[in-house]
Short mmCIF file of C-alpha atoms in Angstrom, two decimals:
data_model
loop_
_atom_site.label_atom_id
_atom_site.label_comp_id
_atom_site.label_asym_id
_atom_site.label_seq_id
_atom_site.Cartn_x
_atom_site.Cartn_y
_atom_site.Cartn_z
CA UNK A 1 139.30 143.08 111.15
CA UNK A 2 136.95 140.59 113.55
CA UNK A 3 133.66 139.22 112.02
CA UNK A 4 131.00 141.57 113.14
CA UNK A 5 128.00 138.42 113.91
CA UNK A 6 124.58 140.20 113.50
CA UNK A 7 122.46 138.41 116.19
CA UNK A 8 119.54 140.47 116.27
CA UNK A 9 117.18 138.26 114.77
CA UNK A 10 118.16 135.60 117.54
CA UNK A 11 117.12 138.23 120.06
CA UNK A 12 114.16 139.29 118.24
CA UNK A 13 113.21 135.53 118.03
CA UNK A 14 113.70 135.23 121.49
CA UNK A 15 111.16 138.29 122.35
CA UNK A 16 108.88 137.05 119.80
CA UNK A 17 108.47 133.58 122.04
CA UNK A 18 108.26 135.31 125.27
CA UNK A 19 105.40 137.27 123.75
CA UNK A 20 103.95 134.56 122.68
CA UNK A 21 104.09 132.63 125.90
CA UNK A 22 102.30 135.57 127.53
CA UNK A 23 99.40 135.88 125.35
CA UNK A 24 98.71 132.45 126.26
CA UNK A 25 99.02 132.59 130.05
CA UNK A 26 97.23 135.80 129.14
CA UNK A 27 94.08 133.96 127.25
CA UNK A 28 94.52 131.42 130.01
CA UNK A 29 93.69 133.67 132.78
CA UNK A 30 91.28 135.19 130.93
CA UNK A 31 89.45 132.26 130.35
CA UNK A 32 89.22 133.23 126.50
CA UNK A 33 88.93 129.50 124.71
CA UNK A 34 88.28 130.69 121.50
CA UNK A 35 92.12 132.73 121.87
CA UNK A 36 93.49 130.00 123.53
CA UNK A 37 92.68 127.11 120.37
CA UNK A 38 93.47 129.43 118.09
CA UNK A 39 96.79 130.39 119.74
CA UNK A 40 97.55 126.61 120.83
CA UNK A 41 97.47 125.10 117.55
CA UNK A 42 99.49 127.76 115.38
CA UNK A 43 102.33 128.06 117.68
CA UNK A 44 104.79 126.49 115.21
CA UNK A 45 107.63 128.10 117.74
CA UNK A 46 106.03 126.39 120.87
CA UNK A 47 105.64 122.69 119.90
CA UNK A 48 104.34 122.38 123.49
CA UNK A 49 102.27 125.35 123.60
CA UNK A 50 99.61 123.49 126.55
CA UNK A 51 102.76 123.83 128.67
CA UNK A 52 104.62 127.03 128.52
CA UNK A 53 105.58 128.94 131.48
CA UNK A 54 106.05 132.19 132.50
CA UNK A 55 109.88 132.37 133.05
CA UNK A 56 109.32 134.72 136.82
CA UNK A 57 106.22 132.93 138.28
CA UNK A 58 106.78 129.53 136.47
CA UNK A 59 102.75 129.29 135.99
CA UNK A 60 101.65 126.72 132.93
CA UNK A 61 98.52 127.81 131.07
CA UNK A 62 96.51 125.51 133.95
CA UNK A 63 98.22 127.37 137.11
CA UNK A 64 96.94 130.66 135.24
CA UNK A 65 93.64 129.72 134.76
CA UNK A 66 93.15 128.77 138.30
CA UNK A 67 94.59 131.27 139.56
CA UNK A 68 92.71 133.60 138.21
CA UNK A 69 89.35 132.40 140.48
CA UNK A 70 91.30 133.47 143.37
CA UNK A 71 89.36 136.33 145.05
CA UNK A 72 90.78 139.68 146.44
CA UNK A 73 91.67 139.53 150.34
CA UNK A 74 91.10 143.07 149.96
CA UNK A 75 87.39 144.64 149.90
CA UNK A 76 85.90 148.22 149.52
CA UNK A 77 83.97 149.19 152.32
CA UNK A 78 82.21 152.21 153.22
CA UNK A 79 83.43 155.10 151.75
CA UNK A 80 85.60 153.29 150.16
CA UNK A 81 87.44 151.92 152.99
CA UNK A 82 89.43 148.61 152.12
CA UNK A 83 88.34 145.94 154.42
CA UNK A 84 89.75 142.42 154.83
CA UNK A 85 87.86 139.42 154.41
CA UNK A 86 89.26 135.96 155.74
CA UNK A 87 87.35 134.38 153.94
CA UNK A 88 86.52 135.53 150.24
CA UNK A 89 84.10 133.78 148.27
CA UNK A 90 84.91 132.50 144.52
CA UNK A 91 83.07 134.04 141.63
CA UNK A 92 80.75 131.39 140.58
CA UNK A 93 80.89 132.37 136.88
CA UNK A 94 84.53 132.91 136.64
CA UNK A 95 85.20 129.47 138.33
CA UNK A 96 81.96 128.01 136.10
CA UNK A 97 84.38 128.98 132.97
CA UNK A 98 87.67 128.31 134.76
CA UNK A 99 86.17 124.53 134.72
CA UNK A 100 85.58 124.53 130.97
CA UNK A 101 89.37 126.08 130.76
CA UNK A 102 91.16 123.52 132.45
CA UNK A 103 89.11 120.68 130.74
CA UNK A 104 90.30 121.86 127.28
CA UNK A 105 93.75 122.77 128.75
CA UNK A 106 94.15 119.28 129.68
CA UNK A 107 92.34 117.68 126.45
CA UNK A 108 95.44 119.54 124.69
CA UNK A 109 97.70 118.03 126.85
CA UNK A 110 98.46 120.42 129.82
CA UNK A 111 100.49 118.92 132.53
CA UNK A 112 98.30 117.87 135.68
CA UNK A 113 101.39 118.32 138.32
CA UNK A 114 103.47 121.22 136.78
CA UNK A 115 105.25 123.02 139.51
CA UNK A 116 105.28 126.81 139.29
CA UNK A 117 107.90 129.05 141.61
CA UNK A 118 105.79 128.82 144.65
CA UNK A 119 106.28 124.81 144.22
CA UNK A 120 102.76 124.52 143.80
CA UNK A 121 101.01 122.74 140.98
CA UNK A 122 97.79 123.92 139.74
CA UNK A 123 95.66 121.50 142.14
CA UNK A 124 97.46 122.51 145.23
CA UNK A 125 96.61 126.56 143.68
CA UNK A 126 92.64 125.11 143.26
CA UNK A 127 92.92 123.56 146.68
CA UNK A 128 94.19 126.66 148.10
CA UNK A 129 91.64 128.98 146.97
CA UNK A 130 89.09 126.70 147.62
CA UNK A 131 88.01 125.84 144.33
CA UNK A 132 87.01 122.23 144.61
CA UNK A 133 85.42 121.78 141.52
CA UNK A 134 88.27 122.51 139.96
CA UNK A 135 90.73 120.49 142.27
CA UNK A 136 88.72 117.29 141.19
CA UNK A 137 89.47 117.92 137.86
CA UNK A 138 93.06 117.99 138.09
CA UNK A 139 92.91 114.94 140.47
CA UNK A 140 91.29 112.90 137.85
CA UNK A 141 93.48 114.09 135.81
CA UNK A 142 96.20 112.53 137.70
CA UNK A 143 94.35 109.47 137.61
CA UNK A 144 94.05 109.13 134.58
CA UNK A 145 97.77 109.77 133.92
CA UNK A 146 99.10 107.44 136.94
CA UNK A 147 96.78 104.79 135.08
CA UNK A 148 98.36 105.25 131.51
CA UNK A 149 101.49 105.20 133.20
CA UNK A 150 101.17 102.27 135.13
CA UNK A 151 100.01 100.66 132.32
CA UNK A 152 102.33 101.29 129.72
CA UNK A 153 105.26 99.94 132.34
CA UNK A 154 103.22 96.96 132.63
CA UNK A 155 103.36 96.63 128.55
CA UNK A 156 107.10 97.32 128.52
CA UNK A 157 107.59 94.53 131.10
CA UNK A 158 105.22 92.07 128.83
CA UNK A 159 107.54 93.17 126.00
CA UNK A 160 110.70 92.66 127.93
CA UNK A 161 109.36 89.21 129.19
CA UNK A 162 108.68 88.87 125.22
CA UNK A 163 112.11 89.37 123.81
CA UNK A 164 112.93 87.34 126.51
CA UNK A 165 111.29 84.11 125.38
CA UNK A 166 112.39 85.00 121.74
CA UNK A 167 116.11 84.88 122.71
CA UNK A 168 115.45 82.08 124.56
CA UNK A 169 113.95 80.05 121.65
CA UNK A 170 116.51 81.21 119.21
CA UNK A 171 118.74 79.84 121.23
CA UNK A 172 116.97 76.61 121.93
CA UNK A 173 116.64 76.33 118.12
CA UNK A 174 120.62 77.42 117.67
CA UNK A 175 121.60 74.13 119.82
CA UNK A 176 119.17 71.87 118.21
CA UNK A 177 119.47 73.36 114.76
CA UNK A 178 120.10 70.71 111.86
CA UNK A 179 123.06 71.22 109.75
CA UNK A 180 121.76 72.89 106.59
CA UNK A 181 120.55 75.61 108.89
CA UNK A 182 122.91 78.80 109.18
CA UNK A 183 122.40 78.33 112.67
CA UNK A 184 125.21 81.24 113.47
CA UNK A 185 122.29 83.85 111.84
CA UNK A 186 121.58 86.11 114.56
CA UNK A 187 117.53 87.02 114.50
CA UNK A 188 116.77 90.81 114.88
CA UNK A 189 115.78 92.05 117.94
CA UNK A 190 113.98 95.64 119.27
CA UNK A 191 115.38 97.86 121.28
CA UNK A 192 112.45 98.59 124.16
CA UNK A 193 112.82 101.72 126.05
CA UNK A 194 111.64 100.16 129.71
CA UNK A 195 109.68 103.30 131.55
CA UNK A 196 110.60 103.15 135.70
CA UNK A 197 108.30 103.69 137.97
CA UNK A 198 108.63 105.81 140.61
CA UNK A 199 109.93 104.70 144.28
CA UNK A 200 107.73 105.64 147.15
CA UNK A 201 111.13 107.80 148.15
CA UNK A 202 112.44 109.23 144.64
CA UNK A 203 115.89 109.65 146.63
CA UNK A 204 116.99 106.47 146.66
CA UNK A 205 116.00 102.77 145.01
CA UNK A 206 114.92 99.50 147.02
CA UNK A 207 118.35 98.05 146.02
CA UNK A 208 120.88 100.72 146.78
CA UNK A 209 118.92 100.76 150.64
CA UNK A 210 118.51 97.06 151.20
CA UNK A 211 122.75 97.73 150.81
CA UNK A 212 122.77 101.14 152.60
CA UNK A 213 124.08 101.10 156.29
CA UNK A 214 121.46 102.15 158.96
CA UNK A 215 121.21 104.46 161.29
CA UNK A 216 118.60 102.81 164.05
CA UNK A 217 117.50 104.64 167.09
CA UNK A 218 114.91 104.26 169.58
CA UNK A 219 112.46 107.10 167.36
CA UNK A 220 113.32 106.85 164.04
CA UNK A 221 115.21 104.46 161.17
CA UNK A 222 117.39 107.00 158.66
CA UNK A 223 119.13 105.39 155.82
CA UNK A 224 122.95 106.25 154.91
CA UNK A 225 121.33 109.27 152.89
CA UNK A 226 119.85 110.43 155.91
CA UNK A 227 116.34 109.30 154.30
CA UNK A 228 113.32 108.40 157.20
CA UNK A 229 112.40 104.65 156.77
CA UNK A 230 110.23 104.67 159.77
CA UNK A 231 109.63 107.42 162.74
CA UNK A 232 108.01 106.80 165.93
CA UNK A 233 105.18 109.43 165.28
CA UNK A 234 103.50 106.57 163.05
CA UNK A 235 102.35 104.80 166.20
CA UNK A 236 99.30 105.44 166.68
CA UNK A 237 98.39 104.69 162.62
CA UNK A 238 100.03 101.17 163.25
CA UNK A 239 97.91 100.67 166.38
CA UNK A 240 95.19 101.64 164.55
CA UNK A 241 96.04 99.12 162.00
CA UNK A 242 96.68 96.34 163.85
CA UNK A 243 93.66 96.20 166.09
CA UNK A 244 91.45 96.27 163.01
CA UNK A 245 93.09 93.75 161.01
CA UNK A 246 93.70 91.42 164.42
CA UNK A 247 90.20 92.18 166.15
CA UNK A 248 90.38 88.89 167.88
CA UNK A 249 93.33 86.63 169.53
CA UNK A 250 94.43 83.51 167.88
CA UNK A 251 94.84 84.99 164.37
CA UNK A 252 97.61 84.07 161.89
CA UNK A 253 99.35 87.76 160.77
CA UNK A 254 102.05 87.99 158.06
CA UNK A 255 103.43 91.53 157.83
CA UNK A 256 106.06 92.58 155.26
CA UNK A 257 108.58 95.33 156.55
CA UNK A 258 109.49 94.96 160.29
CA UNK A 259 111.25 98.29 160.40
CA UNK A 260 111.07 99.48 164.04
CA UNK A 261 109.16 97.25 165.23
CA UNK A 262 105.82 99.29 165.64
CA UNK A 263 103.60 97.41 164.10
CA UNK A 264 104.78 93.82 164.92
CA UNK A 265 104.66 95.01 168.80
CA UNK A 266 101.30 95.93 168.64
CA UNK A 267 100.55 92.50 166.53
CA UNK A 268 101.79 90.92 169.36
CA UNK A 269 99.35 92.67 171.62
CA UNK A 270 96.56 90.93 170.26
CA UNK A 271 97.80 87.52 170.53
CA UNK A 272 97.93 86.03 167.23
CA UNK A 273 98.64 82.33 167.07
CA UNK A 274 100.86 82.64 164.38
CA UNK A 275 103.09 85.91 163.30
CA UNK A 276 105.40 85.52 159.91
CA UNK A 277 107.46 88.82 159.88
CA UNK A 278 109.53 89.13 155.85
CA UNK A 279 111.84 91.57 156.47
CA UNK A 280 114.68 92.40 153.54
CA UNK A 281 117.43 94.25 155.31
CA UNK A 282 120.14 93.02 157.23
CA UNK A 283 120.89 95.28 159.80
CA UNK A 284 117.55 95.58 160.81
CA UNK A 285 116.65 91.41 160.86
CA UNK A 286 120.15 91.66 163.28
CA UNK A 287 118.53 94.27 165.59
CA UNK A 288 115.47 92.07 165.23
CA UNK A 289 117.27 89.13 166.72
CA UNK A 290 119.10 91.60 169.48
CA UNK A 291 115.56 92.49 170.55
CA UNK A 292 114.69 88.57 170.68
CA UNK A 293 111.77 88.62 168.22
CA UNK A 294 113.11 85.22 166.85
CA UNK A 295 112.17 83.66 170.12
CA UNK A 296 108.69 85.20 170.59
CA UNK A 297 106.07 82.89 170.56
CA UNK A 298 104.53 82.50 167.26
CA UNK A 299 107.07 84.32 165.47
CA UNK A 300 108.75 83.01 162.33
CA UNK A 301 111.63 85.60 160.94
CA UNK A 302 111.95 85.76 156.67
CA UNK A 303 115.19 87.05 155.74
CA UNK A 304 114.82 88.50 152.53
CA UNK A 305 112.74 90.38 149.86
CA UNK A 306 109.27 89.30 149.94
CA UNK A 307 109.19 88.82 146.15
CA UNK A 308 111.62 85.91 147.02
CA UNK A 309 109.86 84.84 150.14
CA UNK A 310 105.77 84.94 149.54
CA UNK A 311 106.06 82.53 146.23
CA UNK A 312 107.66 80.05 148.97
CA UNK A 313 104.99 80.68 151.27
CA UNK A 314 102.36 80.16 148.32
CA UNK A 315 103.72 76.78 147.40
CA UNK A 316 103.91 75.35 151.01
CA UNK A 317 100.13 76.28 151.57
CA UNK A 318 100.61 78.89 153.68
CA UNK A 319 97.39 81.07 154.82
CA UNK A 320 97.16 83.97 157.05
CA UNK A 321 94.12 85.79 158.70
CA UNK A 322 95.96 89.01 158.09
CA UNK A 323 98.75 90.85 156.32
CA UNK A 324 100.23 93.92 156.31
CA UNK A 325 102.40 95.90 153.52
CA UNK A 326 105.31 98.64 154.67
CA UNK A 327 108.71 98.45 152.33
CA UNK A 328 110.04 101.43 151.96
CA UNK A 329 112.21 102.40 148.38
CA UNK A 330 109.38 100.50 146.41
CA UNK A 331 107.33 101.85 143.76
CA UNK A 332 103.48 101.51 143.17
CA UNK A 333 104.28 98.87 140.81
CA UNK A 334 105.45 96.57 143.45
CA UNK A 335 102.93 97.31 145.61
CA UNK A 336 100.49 96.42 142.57
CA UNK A 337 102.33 93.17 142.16
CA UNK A 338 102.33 92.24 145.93
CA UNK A 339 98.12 92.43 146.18
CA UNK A 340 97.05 91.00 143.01
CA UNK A 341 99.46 88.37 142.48
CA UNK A 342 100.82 87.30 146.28
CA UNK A 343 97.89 88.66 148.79
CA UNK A 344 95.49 86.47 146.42
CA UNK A 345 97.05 83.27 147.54
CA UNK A 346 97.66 84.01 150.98
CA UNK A 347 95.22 85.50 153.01
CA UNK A 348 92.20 84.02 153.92
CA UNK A 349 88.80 83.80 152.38
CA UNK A 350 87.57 85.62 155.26
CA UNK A 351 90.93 87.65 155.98
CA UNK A 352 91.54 91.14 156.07
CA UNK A 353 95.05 93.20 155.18
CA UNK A 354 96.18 96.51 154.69
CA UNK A 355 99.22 98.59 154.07
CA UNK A 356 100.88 101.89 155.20
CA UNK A 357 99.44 104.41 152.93
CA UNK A 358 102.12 106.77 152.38
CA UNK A 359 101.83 107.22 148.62
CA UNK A 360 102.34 110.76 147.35
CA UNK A 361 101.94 111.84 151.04
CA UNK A 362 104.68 114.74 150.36
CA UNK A 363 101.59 116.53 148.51
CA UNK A 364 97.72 116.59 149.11
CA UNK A 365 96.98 115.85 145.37
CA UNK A 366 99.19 113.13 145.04
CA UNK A 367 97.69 111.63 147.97
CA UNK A 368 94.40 112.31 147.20
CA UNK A 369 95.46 110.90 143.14
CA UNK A 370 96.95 107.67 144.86
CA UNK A 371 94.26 106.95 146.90
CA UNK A 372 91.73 106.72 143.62
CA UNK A 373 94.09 105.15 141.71
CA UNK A 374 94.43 102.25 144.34
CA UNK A 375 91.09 102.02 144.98
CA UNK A 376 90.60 100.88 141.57
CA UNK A 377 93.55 98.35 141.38
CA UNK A 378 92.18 97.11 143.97
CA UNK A 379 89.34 96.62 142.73
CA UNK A 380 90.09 95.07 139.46
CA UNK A 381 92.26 92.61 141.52
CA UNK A 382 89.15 91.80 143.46
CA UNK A 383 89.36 93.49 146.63
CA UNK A 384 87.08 96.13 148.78
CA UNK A 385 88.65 98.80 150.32
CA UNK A 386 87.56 100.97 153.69
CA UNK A 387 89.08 104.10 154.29
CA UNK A 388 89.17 105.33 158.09
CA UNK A 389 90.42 108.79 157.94
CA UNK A 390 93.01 110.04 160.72
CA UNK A 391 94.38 112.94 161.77
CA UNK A 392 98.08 113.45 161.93
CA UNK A 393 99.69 115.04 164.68
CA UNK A 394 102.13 118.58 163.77
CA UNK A 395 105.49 117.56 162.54
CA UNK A 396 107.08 119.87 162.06
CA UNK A 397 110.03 119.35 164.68
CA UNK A 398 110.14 115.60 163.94
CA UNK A 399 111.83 116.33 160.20
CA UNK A 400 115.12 117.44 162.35
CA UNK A 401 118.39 115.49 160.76
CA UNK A 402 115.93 114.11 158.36
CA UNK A 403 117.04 114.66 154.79
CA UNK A 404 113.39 115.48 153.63
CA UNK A 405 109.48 115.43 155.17
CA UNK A 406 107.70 112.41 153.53
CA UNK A 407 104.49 113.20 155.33
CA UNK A 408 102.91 116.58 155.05
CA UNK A 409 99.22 116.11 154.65
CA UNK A 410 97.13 116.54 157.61
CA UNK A 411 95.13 113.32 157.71
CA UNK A 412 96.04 110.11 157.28
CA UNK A 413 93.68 107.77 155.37
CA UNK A 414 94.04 103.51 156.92
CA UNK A 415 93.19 101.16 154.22
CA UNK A 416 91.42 97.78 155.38
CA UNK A 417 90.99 95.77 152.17
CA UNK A 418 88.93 92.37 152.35
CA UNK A 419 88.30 89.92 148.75
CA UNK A 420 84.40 91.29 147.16
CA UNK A 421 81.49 89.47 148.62
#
């Protein structure tokens, strides 16, 4: 006779969770802190109770509590007539404890960019609805996050570099070691977990593109992976860019990332004296050549990754009125690297540069995160920043053959950094 296996109490565990998931999107919504404490901290069965999620609508305890500001669309009229109202206005006491919601939601460790069903996290829902106070909350709460994390990778590489030197001395010490010394003694080393940091395209890393065959047209780059490395709807944002970081002819420009083309041509418009273009991947420094940039006036062509090129330029003395930043597959670590350790020693007292600013452009509160969290790099590596704010044309027709959009906000924000006063 066959084992009869009794698994009720599995599936009475199993409804006990899901209840106990909704009574704390419910005490979420609600805005009930006192429920919400209670229920977050004796949730033995939900170790991550700030982050549970309703298994149809995928909302987190945050996406419920924002949500919950959202007005109805719907209005009674007259005689009780429903009436529409384009624009519905937020309840300034529900929002007013919404606000103290989501600041103990996220003291308790609530996810800041959660994704729910609708692919929405709960700043794009805040956005949405219009409630701004709340938006800003969740945007420095990405701040604060993309500042931990960028922080912690930097420790990981300082303990990497560490280990490192400790190898290196053992060994030093194992060659020079006098013969009473057990010199074959191994010293112990840790085992570092190294955090990555994420690419500017998530799809596919610097070194598996810089390898990657290209597909080059006269409107757009696409990697092998059908990825966008540069479209010509960027244009106008790198004639933008290069008139106000070459206002005057007779400049010296260095610009890392040649790509298309876009922004060198217009470079060239302005008549720079000198014009240093690093540019990583082959296929592109060949079309580069096929186009006769390398016998342009002015122009000197780097073959290679600028990590490898700039120290060069560093030693030799190099200066530059001017420099611009567009890789593509790098993450904001680079980036972070290329101003405050390279930019420093290259550009001008007096000199201006800037970058493309396509950082967490898929989304508006990644953009919006990014553009605080630069600012204050920036800052601590000693450099002002103006923003000039742009608006982007509709794309939607541009994305065709294009694995994925990386641009979807509607206004594109042109960094000019100088060094502080």
């Amino acid at each position: 006779m066959p084992e009869v296996i009794d698994d009720t109490a599995v599936h009475l565990t199993e409804v006990d969770i899901d209840l106990d998931v909704q009574e704390i999107l419910l005490a979420a919504s609600q805005h009930d802190q006192s429920k919400l404490r209670q229920l977050l901290r004796s949730q033995s069965m939900l170790p991550d109770a700030a982050n549970v999620k309703d298994t149809e609508t995928g909302f987190s305890p945050l996406h419920a509590a924002i949500a919950a500001c959202e007005p109805d669309t719907e209005t009674v009229g007259t005689n009780g007539a429903t009436t529409s109202d384009s624009k519905p206005s937020l309840d300034a006491e529900t929002v007013k404890s919404a606000v103290e919601t989501v600041k103990f939601l996220l003291q308790e460790g609530a996810i800041w960019n959660d994704l729910d069903a609708n692919n929405e996290t709960p700043g794009c829902i805040a956005r949405r609805i219009g409630a701004l106070e709340l938006y800003e909350l969740i945007v420095d709460a990405g701040v604060r996050a993309e500042l931990l994390l960028n922080r912690l990778d930097a420790y990981e590489e300082l303990s990497d570099d560490d280990d490192e030197e400790e190898e290196a001395e053992a060994e030093a010490e194992t060659e020079t070691a006098p013969e009473l010394v057990d010199a074959s003694a191994e010293p112990a080393t840790e085992t570092t977990t190294t955090a990555t940091a994420t690419p500017a395209n998530p799809e596919v890393s610097n070194s598996q593109y810089l390898e990657s065959r290209l597909n080059i047209s006269n409107d757009r780059i696409l990697d092998a992976d059908q990825n966008g490395v540069m479209m010509a709807w960027e244009s106008d944002i790198m004639r933008k860019s290069a008139t106000a970081l070459l206002p005057t002819p007779g400049l010296k420009v260095l610009n890392i990332g040649h790509g298309m083309g876009i922004v060198d041509g217009f470079f060239q418009e302005q008549g720079p004296a000198v014009h240093h273009i690093v540019e990583a991947h082959e296929e592109v420094v060949t079309e580069m050549k096929r186009r006769g940039w390398d016998t342009k006036p002015g122009v000197v062509i780097h073959q290679g990754r600028w990590q490898d090129i700039l120290p060069d330029l560093v030693a030799s003395g190099e200066t530059f009125d001017a420099i611009y930043y567009d890789t593509f597959a790098e993450s904001y670590g680079d980036f972070r690297d290329f101003f405050s350790e390279q930019v420093i020693g290259l550009l001008e007292q007096e000199g201006r540069w800037g970058f493309f600013n396509g950082m967490g452009a898929d989304r508006q509160i990644s953009y919006d995160v990014y553009q605080k969290v630069a600012e204050m790099d920036l800052f601590e590596a000693g450099f002002d920043v103006q923003w000039e704010e742009i608006a982007v044309p509709k794309l939607d027709g541009e994305w065709e053959g294009v694995r994925r959009a990386y641009w979807v906000v509607d206004d594109y924000r042109l960094p000019l950094c100088k060094f502080m006063d």
